[in-house]
């Protein structure tokens, strides 16, 4: 849509206001804008039924069951883990001597339907690369069958064939012995490594005398891991941990999010998104304060109790440069491995989006150092080459931190800005062609159906491609996208669907809203 000077000014003023409101909201929130997690809430219900709010959690879990008996969002492969988690929690409640103040019949019916859904889900295949899925799935499947072997559970007629001896098969592709093998490696090492803290519930039963030390906060930022830690850690000195877990429950009305708090992660991504059209002056002080607190020479953690990672470290370096207070990019070097960066030290698989953020961070740092032949340039060239090699034949990039290729593709295309050359331009053109070819009839984009978040990424890809900005097909596609994004921006209380990967899918609301807000601003003020 063509914009006159007055219209552009009005749109810019609207963007400045929305951005300031979002930044202020994020600044005032010490937890982060994520919704309760089925998986985590069910794990706490199972491991800590004594915690206040247990009946509330069970009732909520029952209410969230889908018509097919499953739980969770996304296509079937994504529903396996939340369905295992909730079904196990219901069976655990049914096996307790003193049943919770929720109808045992309701629990049994829901558990039976969950088991039937798991019978179908277990053969799906195509499992997502979510956190520790290879450990969590077989461990929950084993626990479910152990519950079904208990006389108090087996006597429940509402469970049908499951009460008569039918048992859950190990989901296809998973190894039943893996949780025990991982626990044995911990025993041999004499400790539980930090990388297992976030998913400690997957091995907790196998390490009753080896729980990791926990001083304050949640174990690995995870309510589930913390509840498991409490269950296998006898003795005194647990009061502080119980209080922390209860505090999270109070914040989420008795329920639990995928991780808490996620403020560092959220603030960096929100700031980077809003800086794309230009961060309003009213937001700069807040963002500078954020990066001053978050940046760490030892590497940045996405949440307390997690390992430092390249993604958050790179974003802290990037955002600090974007607000005119650049930090030393030296912490990035700890994650270097050959021609790219690992997300964590010793990680097996690289991430296209994390490497794209690293390339952006280095590019932003060098913009403050007007020198040629800087040693960082060789690292940038290596990272750029690695990213180019990760592009799929269809023009898209894919990644393990997000279900949608639109996120990964936008991150890589954005990282190539400032890196001219025929190879890079060809990659961006290919990405733009893919975006145009995959737009839905209503003008949205999305891997499972149109979403505002993915539409924002797609619009940014087209706006970043010199070969697409002024093409009629692109103009038409972006006009449709602008209408969709405008509707969402003007819809208070809009809930973005879960697309991000942790143990299960989750939806960081402020981050998605920042992407939508910034994309709309680019469409309204930056394009011809």
Short mmCIF file of C-alpha atoms in Angstrom, two decimals, residues 73-524:
data_model
loop_
_atom_site.label_atom_id
_atom_site.label_comp_id
_atom_site.label_asym_id
_atom_site.label_seq_id
_atom_site.Cartn_x
_atom_site.Cartn_y
_atom_site.Cartn_z
CA UNK A 73 -1.02 -28.44 20.44
CA UNK A 74 0.25 -29.01 16.94
CA UNK A 75 0.18 -32.17 14.79
CA UNK A 76 0.19 -35.69 16.33
CA UNK A 77 3.96 -36.02 16.86
CA UNK A 78 3.91 -32.96 19.11
CA UNK A 79 1.02 -34.30 21.19
CA UNK A 80 2.81 -37.50 22.23
CA UNK A 81 4.78 -36.08 25.16
CA UNK A 82 2.01 -33.93 26.73
CA UNK A 83 -0.43 -36.84 26.37
CA UNK A 84 2.02 -39.20 28.07
CA UNK A 85 2.59 -36.67 30.84
CA UNK A 86 -1.07 -36.00 31.60
CA UNK A 87 -2.14 -39.65 31.30
CA UNK A 88 0.60 -40.67 33.72
CA UNK A 89 -0.44 -37.95 36.18
CA UNK A 90 -4.09 -39.10 36.11
CA UNK A 91 -3.08 -42.73 36.66
CA UNK A 92 -0.83 -41.62 39.49
CA UNK A 93 -3.76 -39.81 41.12
CA UNK A 94 -5.95 -42.91 40.70
CA UNK A 95 -3.31 -45.04 42.43
CA UNK A 96 -3.17 -42.93 45.56
CA UNK A 97 -4.79 -44.24 48.71
CA UNK A 98 -6.52 -40.95 49.36
CA UNK A 99 -7.97 -39.80 46.06
CA UNK A 100 -7.96 -36.12 45.28
CA UNK A 101 -11.22 -34.22 45.44
CA UNK A 102 -11.84 -34.90 41.77
CA UNK A 103 -14.19 -37.65 40.65
CA UNK A 104 -12.30 -40.93 40.30
CA UNK A 105 -14.66 -41.83 37.49
CA UNK A 106 -13.73 -38.67 35.59
CA UNK A 107 -10.04 -39.38 36.13
CA UNK A 108 -10.43 -42.98 34.96
CA UNK A 109 -12.42 -42.06 31.85
CA UNK A 110 -9.92 -39.38 30.87
CA UNK A 111 -6.98 -41.70 31.53
CA UNK A 112 -8.61 -44.45 29.45
CA UNK A 113 -9.17 -42.05 26.57
CA UNK A 114 -5.60 -40.83 26.93
CA UNK A 115 -4.30 -44.38 26.71
CA UNK A 116 -6.35 -45.01 23.59
CA UNK A 117 -4.93 -41.83 22.04
CA UNK A 118 -1.39 -42.91 22.98
CA UNK A 119 -1.93 -46.24 21.23
CA UNK A 120 -2.42 -44.30 18.00
CA UNK A 121 0.13 -41.55 18.66
CA UNK A 122 2.89 -44.04 19.48
CA UNK A 123 3.07 -45.20 15.89
CA UNK A 124 3.10 -41.72 14.35
CA UNK A 125 6.83 -41.16 13.97
CA UNK A 126 8.39 -37.94 12.75
CA UNK A 127 9.05 -36.86 16.32
CA UNK A 128 10.13 -33.24 16.90
CA UNK A 129 13.61 -32.38 18.13
CA UNK A 130 12.40 -31.10 21.49
CA UNK A 131 14.40 -31.07 24.70
CA UNK A 132 15.37 -34.57 25.91
CA UNK A 133 12.41 -36.20 24.14
CA UNK A 134 14.49 -39.37 23.76
CA UNK A 135 14.60 -39.68 27.58
CA UNK A 136 11.26 -38.27 28.65
CA UNK A 137 9.08 -40.39 26.35
CA UNK A 138 10.37 -43.86 27.33
CA UNK A 139 10.45 -42.91 31.00
CA UNK A 140 6.79 -41.85 30.97
CA UNK A 141 5.73 -44.90 28.96
CA UNK A 142 7.37 -47.12 31.58
CA UNK A 143 5.71 -45.25 34.45
CA UNK A 144 2.30 -45.59 32.81
CA UNK A 145 2.66 -49.36 32.55
CA UNK A 146 3.82 -49.55 36.17
CA UNK A 147 0.64 -47.73 37.24
CA UNK A 148 -1.47 -50.16 35.21
CA UNK A 149 0.14 -53.03 37.11
CA UNK A 150 -1.10 -51.67 40.44
CA UNK A 151 -4.19 -53.53 41.74
CA UNK A 152 -5.96 -50.26 42.69
CA UNK A 153 -5.68 -49.04 39.11
CA UNK A 154 -6.20 -52.35 37.34
CA UNK A 155 -9.53 -52.77 39.13
CA UNK A 156 -11.00 -49.68 37.48
CA UNK A 157 -13.52 -50.90 34.93
CA UNK A 158 -13.53 -47.52 33.20
CA UNK A 159 -10.05 -48.29 31.89
CA UNK A 160 -11.47 -51.07 29.72
CA UNK A 161 -8.85 -53.28 28.08
CA UNK A 162 -6.10 -51.50 29.98
CA UNK A 163 -7.56 -52.86 33.22
CA UNK A 164 -7.54 -56.35 31.69
CA UNK A 165 -3.85 -56.49 30.98
CA UNK A 166 -3.30 -54.38 27.88
CA UNK A 167 -0.14 -52.31 28.16
CA UNK A 168 1.29 -49.34 26.31
CA UNK A 169 3.89 -50.19 23.71
CA UNK A 170 7.09 -48.16 23.59
CA UNK A 171 6.51 -45.40 21.02
CA UNK A 172 8.20 -46.12 17.73
CA UNK A 173 11.84 -45.12 17.57
CA UNK A 174 12.40 -44.73 21.32
CA UNK A 175 14.62 -46.93 23.50
CA UNK A 176 13.07 -48.11 26.75
CA UNK A 177 16.49 -48.55 28.39
CA UNK A 178 17.84 -45.08 27.59
CA UNK A 179 16.78 -43.28 30.83
CA UNK A 180 18.52 -45.98 32.86
CA UNK A 181 21.65 -45.81 30.71
CA UNK A 182 21.83 -42.03 31.08
CA UNK A 183 21.43 -42.41 34.85
CA UNK A 184 24.23 -44.97 34.91
CA UNK A 185 26.51 -42.51 33.10
CA UNK A 186 25.70 -39.99 35.83
CA UNK A 187 26.58 -42.50 38.52
CA UNK A 188 29.90 -43.29 36.86
CA UNK A 189 30.69 -39.59 36.57
CA UNK A 190 29.65 -39.00 40.17
CA UNK A 191 27.30 -36.16 39.29
CA UNK A 192 24.29 -35.07 37.27
CA UNK A 193 25.63 -32.75 34.56
CA UNK A 194 24.10 -29.30 34.26
CA UNK A 195 22.66 -30.08 30.83
CA UNK A 196 20.32 -32.62 32.50
CA UNK A 197 19.01 -30.27 35.18
CA UNK A 198 16.21 -28.84 33.01
CA UNK A 199 14.91 -32.35 32.28
CA UNK A 200 15.95 -34.05 35.53
CA UNK A 201 12.48 -35.62 35.86
CA UNK A 202 13.48 -38.02 33.06
CA UNK A 203 16.17 -39.69 35.17
CA UNK A 204 15.17 -38.79 38.75
CA UNK A 205 13.76 -42.23 39.64
CA UNK A 206 17.04 -43.85 38.62
CA UNK A 207 19.15 -41.48 40.75
CA UNK A 208 17.49 -41.42 44.18
CA UNK A 209 20.77 -40.67 45.97
CA UNK A 210 22.33 -38.39 43.37
CA UNK A 211 20.08 -35.38 42.96
CA UNK A 212 22.05 -32.29 41.92
CA UNK A 213 22.68 -29.53 44.42
CA UNK A 214 19.98 -26.88 44.41
CA UNK A 215 20.63 -23.62 46.23
CA UNK A 216 17.84 -21.32 45.10
CA UNK A 217 15.29 -21.02 42.34
CA UNK A 218 13.96 -23.88 40.25
CA UNK A 219 16.20 -26.72 39.13
CA UNK A 220 17.13 -25.91 35.55
CA UNK A 221 14.32 -23.31 35.54
CA UNK A 222 11.85 -26.22 35.30
CA UNK A 223 8.88 -26.83 37.63
CA UNK A 224 8.83 -30.51 36.57
CA UNK A 225 12.52 -31.01 37.31
CA UNK A 226 12.14 -29.24 40.64
CA UNK A 227 9.15 -31.35 41.69
CA UNK A 228 11.12 -34.49 40.78
CA UNK A 229 14.08 -33.19 42.79
CA UNK A 230 11.85 -32.75 45.83
CA UNK A 231 10.47 -36.27 45.41
CA UNK A 232 13.90 -37.94 45.42
CA UNK A 233 15.73 -35.63 47.83
CA UNK A 234 14.97 -36.66 51.41
CA UNK A 235 15.93 -34.80 54.55
CA UNK A 236 15.77 -31.20 55.66
CA UNK A 237 16.58 -27.99 53.86
CA UNK A 238 13.83 -28.34 51.27
CA UNK A 239 11.61 -25.55 52.54
CA UNK A 240 13.09 -22.86 50.29
CA UNK A 241 12.63 -25.01 47.18
CA UNK A 242 9.03 -25.79 48.11
CA UNK A 243 8.42 -22.06 48.60
CA UNK A 244 9.89 -21.27 45.17
CA UNK A 245 7.72 -23.90 43.49
CA UNK A 246 4.65 -22.63 45.34
CA UNK A 247 5.51 -19.09 44.26
CA UNK A 248 5.47 -20.12 40.59
CA UNK A 249 2.11 -21.83 41.14
CA UNK A 250 0.75 -18.66 42.71
CA UNK A 251 1.84 -16.61 39.68
CA UNK A 252 0.11 -19.06 37.30
CA UNK A 253 -3.09 -19.68 39.28
CA UNK A 254 -1.96 -23.08 40.51
CA UNK A 255 -0.48 -24.18 37.18
CA UNK A 256 3.07 -24.21 35.81
CA UNK A 257 4.82 -22.88 32.69
CA UNK A 258 7.46 -24.65 30.60
CA UNK A 259 10.20 -22.63 32.35
CA UNK A 260 10.32 -19.79 34.86
CA UNK A 261 11.40 -17.10 34.71
CA UNK A 262 12.15 -16.43 31.03
CA UNK A 263 12.75 -12.71 31.33
CA UNK A 264 16.31 -12.63 29.91
CA UNK A 265 15.30 -14.61 26.83
CA UNK A 266 12.12 -12.59 26.38
CA UNK A 267 13.70 -9.18 26.77
CA UNK A 268 16.48 -9.84 24.28
CA UNK A 269 14.15 -11.13 21.57
CA UNK A 270 11.60 -8.36 22.11
CA UNK A 271 14.28 -5.68 21.91
CA UNK A 272 15.85 -7.14 18.76
CA UNK A 273 12.48 -7.35 17.02
CA UNK A 274 11.46 -3.80 17.90
CA UNK A 275 14.85 -2.44 16.83
CA UNK A 276 14.27 -3.61 13.26
CA UNK A 277 12.02 -0.62 12.34
CA UNK A 278 13.97 1.54 14.78
CA UNK A 279 13.67 1.36 18.54
CA UNK A 280 11.68 4.35 19.84
CA UNK A 281 13.69 6.74 21.99
CA UNK A 282 11.29 6.12 24.87
CA UNK A 283 12.37 2.46 24.94
CA UNK A 284 16.14 2.88 24.84
CA UNK A 285 16.71 3.39 28.57
CA UNK A 286 14.79 0.23 29.45
CA UNK A 287 16.63 -1.85 26.86
CA UNK A 288 20.04 -0.53 27.89
CA UNK A 289 19.24 -1.48 31.47
CA UNK A 290 18.20 -4.95 30.30
CA UNK A 291 21.44 -5.68 28.47
CA UNK A 292 23.52 -4.22 31.26
CA UNK A 293 21.98 -6.78 33.59
CA UNK A 294 21.86 -9.71 31.14
CA UNK A 295 25.26 -9.52 29.41
CA UNK A 296 27.85 -11.79 31.01
CA UNK A 297 31.48 -12.32 30.00
CA UNK A 298 31.02 -16.00 30.89
CA UNK A 299 28.08 -16.35 28.48
CA UNK A 300 24.38 -15.63 28.87
CA UNK A 301 21.80 -18.09 30.19
CA UNK A 302 18.29 -18.08 28.75
CA UNK A 303 16.88 -18.69 32.23
CA UNK A 304 18.37 -19.26 35.71
CA UNK A 305 19.84 -22.72 36.15
CA UNK A 306 20.41 -23.33 32.44
CA UNK A 307 23.79 -23.55 30.75
CA UNK A 308 25.16 -20.47 29.00
CA UNK A 309 24.31 -20.69 25.30
CA UNK A 310 25.35 -19.01 22.07
CA UNK A 311 21.81 -17.91 21.21
CA UNK A 312 21.26 -15.75 24.28
CA UNK A 313 24.90 -14.65 24.38
CA UNK A 314 24.75 -13.51 20.75
CA UNK A 315 21.46 -11.71 21.29
CA UNK A 316 22.87 -9.86 24.30
CA UNK A 317 25.84 -8.73 22.18
CA UNK A 318 23.51 -7.79 19.29
CA UNK A 319 21.00 -5.82 21.35
CA UNK A 320 23.71 -3.95 23.23
CA UNK A 321 25.17 -2.83 19.89
CA UNK A 322 21.74 -1.88 18.56
CA UNK A 323 21.15 0.52 21.46
CA UNK A 324 24.58 2.12 21.18
CA UNK A 325 26.28 0.46 24.14
CA UNK A 326 28.28 -2.33 22.45
CA UNK A 327 29.73 -5.13 24.56
CA UNK A 328 32.76 -7.29 23.88
CA UNK A 329 31.80 -10.22 21.60
CA UNK A 330 34.57 -12.36 23.11
CA UNK A 331 32.11 -14.64 25.02
CA UNK A 332 30.92 -15.97 21.65
CA UNK A 333 34.28 -17.65 21.08
CA UNK A 334 33.58 -20.26 23.76
CA UNK A 335 30.98 -21.80 21.45
CA UNK A 336 33.10 -21.90 18.29
CA UNK A 337 33.38 -25.27 16.62
CA UNK A 338 34.91 -25.43 13.17
CA UNK A 339 32.88 -23.31 10.77
CA UNK A 340 29.96 -22.55 13.10
CA UNK A 341 28.88 -22.20 16.72
CA UNK A 342 27.40 -24.84 19.01
CA UNK A 343 24.43 -23.76 21.09
CA UNK A 344 26.08 -25.20 24.21
CA UNK A 345 29.63 -26.28 24.83
CA UNK A 346 29.84 -29.92 23.69
CA UNK A 347 26.52 -29.91 21.81
CA UNK A 348 26.02 -32.41 19.00
CA UNK A 349 23.89 -30.45 16.54
CA UNK A 350 24.15 -26.83 15.44
CA UNK A 351 21.28 -24.38 15.15
CA UNK A 352 20.73 -22.21 12.10
CA UNK A 353 18.91 -19.51 14.08
CA UNK A 354 21.55 -19.37 16.84
CA UNK A 355 24.28 -19.03 14.21
CA UNK A 356 22.26 -16.38 12.41
CA UNK A 357 22.06 -14.42 15.66
CA UNK A 358 25.81 -14.81 16.12
CA UNK A 359 26.42 -13.45 12.62
CA UNK A 360 24.09 -10.53 13.34
CA UNK A 361 25.90 -9.83 16.60
CA UNK A 362 29.33 -9.78 14.97
CA UNK A 363 28.05 -7.59 12.14
CA UNK A 364 26.56 -5.12 14.62
CA UNK A 365 29.76 -5.07 16.67
CA UNK A 366 31.89 -4.28 13.63
CA UNK A 367 29.54 -1.44 12.71
CA UNK A 368 30.93 0.30 15.78
CA UNK A 369 34.53 -0.46 14.75
CA UNK A 370 35.23 1.14 11.38
CA UNK A 371 38.27 -1.01 10.59
CA UNK A 372 39.25 -3.35 7.79
CA UNK A 373 40.88 -6.72 8.21
CA UNK A 374 39.39 -7.21 11.67
CA UNK A 375 39.89 -10.80 12.94
CA UNK A 376 36.14 -11.13 13.50
CA UNK A 377 35.60 -10.93 9.74
CA UNK A 378 37.05 -14.39 9.13
CA UNK A 379 34.69 -15.83 11.75
CA UNK A 380 31.79 -14.01 10.10
CA UNK A 381 32.73 -15.46 6.73
CA UNK A 382 32.85 -18.98 8.17
CA UNK A 383 29.47 -18.57 9.86
CA UNK A 384 27.89 -17.08 6.76
CA UNK A 385 29.21 -19.98 4.66
CA UNK A 386 27.86 -22.52 7.15
CA UNK A 387 24.45 -20.86 7.13
CA UNK A 388 24.34 -20.89 3.34
CA UNK A 389 25.07 -24.62 3.42
CA UNK A 390 22.08 -25.20 5.72
CA UNK A 391 19.53 -23.79 3.26
CA UNK A 392 17.17 -26.45 1.89
CA UNK A 393 16.51 -26.86 -1.83
CA UNK A 394 13.08 -25.25 -1.44
CA UNK A 395 14.75 -22.03 -0.23
CA UNK A 396 13.85 -22.37 3.45
CA UNK A 397 15.87 -22.97 6.59
CA UNK A 398 14.71 -25.21 9.45
CA UNK A 399 15.75 -25.25 13.09
CA UNK A 400 15.36 -27.13 16.36
CA UNK A 401 14.20 -24.18 18.48
CA UNK A 402 11.05 -23.42 16.53
CA UNK A 403 8.50 -25.54 14.69
CA UNK A 404 8.18 -23.09 11.81
CA UNK A 405 10.69 -22.69 8.96
CA UNK A 406 9.47 -19.10 8.60
CA UNK A 407 11.25 -18.22 11.85
CA UNK A 408 14.50 -19.91 10.84
CA UNK A 409 14.38 -18.49 7.32
CA UNK A 410 13.73 -14.93 8.49
CA UNK A 411 16.62 -15.17 10.96
CA UNK A 412 19.05 -16.33 8.28
CA UNK A 413 17.87 -13.80 5.69
CA UNK A 414 18.15 -10.99 8.25
CA UNK A 415 21.65 -12.12 9.20
CA UNK A 416 22.77 -11.80 5.58
CA UNK A 417 21.93 -8.09 5.58
CA UNK A 418 25.20 -6.22 5.22
CA UNK A 419 26.86 -9.19 3.56
CA UNK A 420 26.47 -8.50 -0.16
CA UNK A 421 27.55 -10.90 -2.84
CA UNK A 422 25.98 -13.08 -5.51
CA UNK A 423 25.87 -16.21 -3.31
CA UNK A 424 24.10 -14.44 -0.47
CA UNK A 425 21.74 -12.65 -2.83
CA UNK A 426 20.84 -15.93 -4.53
CA UNK A 427 20.03 -17.48 -1.14
CA UNK A 428 17.81 -14.54 -0.18
CA UNK A 429 16.07 -14.63 -3.56
CA UNK A 430 15.41 -18.35 -3.16
CA UNK A 431 13.95 -17.72 0.31
CA UNK A 432 11.68 -15.02 -1.09
CA UNK A 433 10.48 -17.32 -3.86
CA UNK A 434 9.64 -19.96 -1.26
CA UNK A 435 7.68 -17.43 0.78
CA UNK A 436 5.62 -16.32 -2.21
CA UNK A 437 4.90 -19.93 -3.15
CA UNK A 438 3.65 -20.88 0.33
CA UNK A 439 1.27 -18.05 1.20
CA UNK A 440 -2.21 -19.23 2.22
CA UNK A 441 -5.31 -18.05 0.40
CA UNK A 442 -6.23 -15.63 3.18
CA UNK A 443 -2.83 -13.93 2.90
CA UNK A 444 -1.26 -15.51 5.96
CA UNK A 445 1.69 -17.85 6.28
CA UNK A 446 2.15 -20.81 8.60
CA UNK A 447 3.49 -24.33 8.70
CA UNK A 448 0.23 -25.81 10.10
CA UNK A 449 -2.10 -23.03 9.06
CA UNK A 450 -1.74 -19.28 9.07
CA UNK A 451 -0.53 -17.47 12.18
CA UNK A 452 0.27 -13.82 12.78
CA UNK A 453 3.75 -14.64 14.09
CA UNK A 454 4.70 -16.60 10.98
CA UNK A 455 3.10 -14.00 8.74
CA UNK A 456 5.36 -11.40 10.36
CA UNK A 457 8.44 -13.50 9.59
CA UNK A 458 7.35 -14.07 5.99
CA UNK A 459 6.73 -10.35 5.43
CA UNK A 460 10.20 -9.52 6.76
CA UNK A 461 11.77 -12.04 4.40
CA UNK A 462 10.14 -10.42 1.38
CA UNK A 463 11.06 -6.94 2.59
CA UNK A 464 14.68 -8.07 2.96
CA UNK A 465 14.94 -9.40 -0.61
CA UNK A 466 16.04 -6.81 -3.20
CA UNK A 467 14.65 -9.07 -5.90
CA UNK A 468 11.15 -9.11 -4.39
CA UNK A 469 10.41 -5.74 -2.79
CA UNK A 470 8.96 -4.07 -5.89
CA UNK A 471 7.53 -7.09 -7.69
CA UNK A 472 3.73 -7.02 -8.18
CA UNK A 473 3.38 -10.48 -6.65
CA UNK A 474 5.27 -9.37 -3.55
CA UNK A 475 3.28 -6.16 -3.27
CA UNK A 476 0.01 -8.08 -3.39
CA UNK A 477 1.28 -10.63 -0.85
CA UNK A 478 2.46 -7.92 1.53
CA UNK A 479 -0.78 -5.97 1.26
CA UNK A 480 -2.66 -9.07 2.40
CA UNK A 481 -0.16 -9.63 5.21
CA UNK A 482 -0.53 -6.03 6.37
CA UNK A 483 -4.28 -6.47 6.86
CA UNK A 484 -3.75 -9.62 8.93
CA UNK A 485 -1.05 -8.09 11.12
CA UNK A 486 -3.07 -4.92 11.62
CA UNK A 487 -6.04 -6.93 12.87
CA UNK A 488 -3.89 -8.73 15.41
CA UNK A 489 -2.19 -5.56 16.63
CA UNK A 490 -5.63 -4.05 17.21
CA UNK A 491 -6.93 -7.14 19.06
CA UNK A 492 -6.14 -6.83 22.79
CA UNK A 493 -5.77 -10.19 24.48
CA UNK A 494 -4.88 -12.02 21.27
CA UNK A 495 -3.15 -15.33 22.06
CA UNK A 496 -0.38 -16.44 19.73
CA UNK A 497 -0.35 -20.23 19.22
CA UNK A 498 2.50 -22.38 20.48
CA UNK A 499 5.30 -22.78 17.94
CA UNK A 500 8.48 -22.68 20.01
CA UNK A 501 10.37 -25.79 21.14
CA UNK A 502 11.29 -26.65 24.70
CA UNK A 503 10.17 -30.01 26.09
CA UNK A 504 6.88 -29.37 24.32
CA UNK A 505 5.53 -26.49 22.23
CA UNK A 506 5.16 -23.16 24.00
CA UNK A 507 4.22 -19.61 23.03
CA UNK A 508 6.25 -16.62 24.31
CA UNK A 509 3.52 -14.04 23.86
CA UNK A 510 5.52 -10.82 24.15
CA UNK A 511 8.12 -12.05 21.69
CA UNK A 512 5.54 -13.03 19.09
CA UNK A 513 3.73 -9.72 19.58
CA UNK A 514 6.99 -7.82 19.11
CA UNK A 515 7.55 -9.59 15.80
CA UNK A 516 4.02 -8.73 14.63
CA UNK A 517 4.33 -5.12 15.78
CA UNK A 518 7.68 -4.58 14.09
CA UNK A 519 6.63 -6.28 10.84
CA UNK A 520 3.54 -4.08 10.63
CA UNK A 521 5.68 -1.00 11.18
CA UNK A 522 8.04 -2.05 8.39
CA UNK A 523 5.10 -2.58 6.04
CA UNK A 524 3.56 0.77 6.90
#
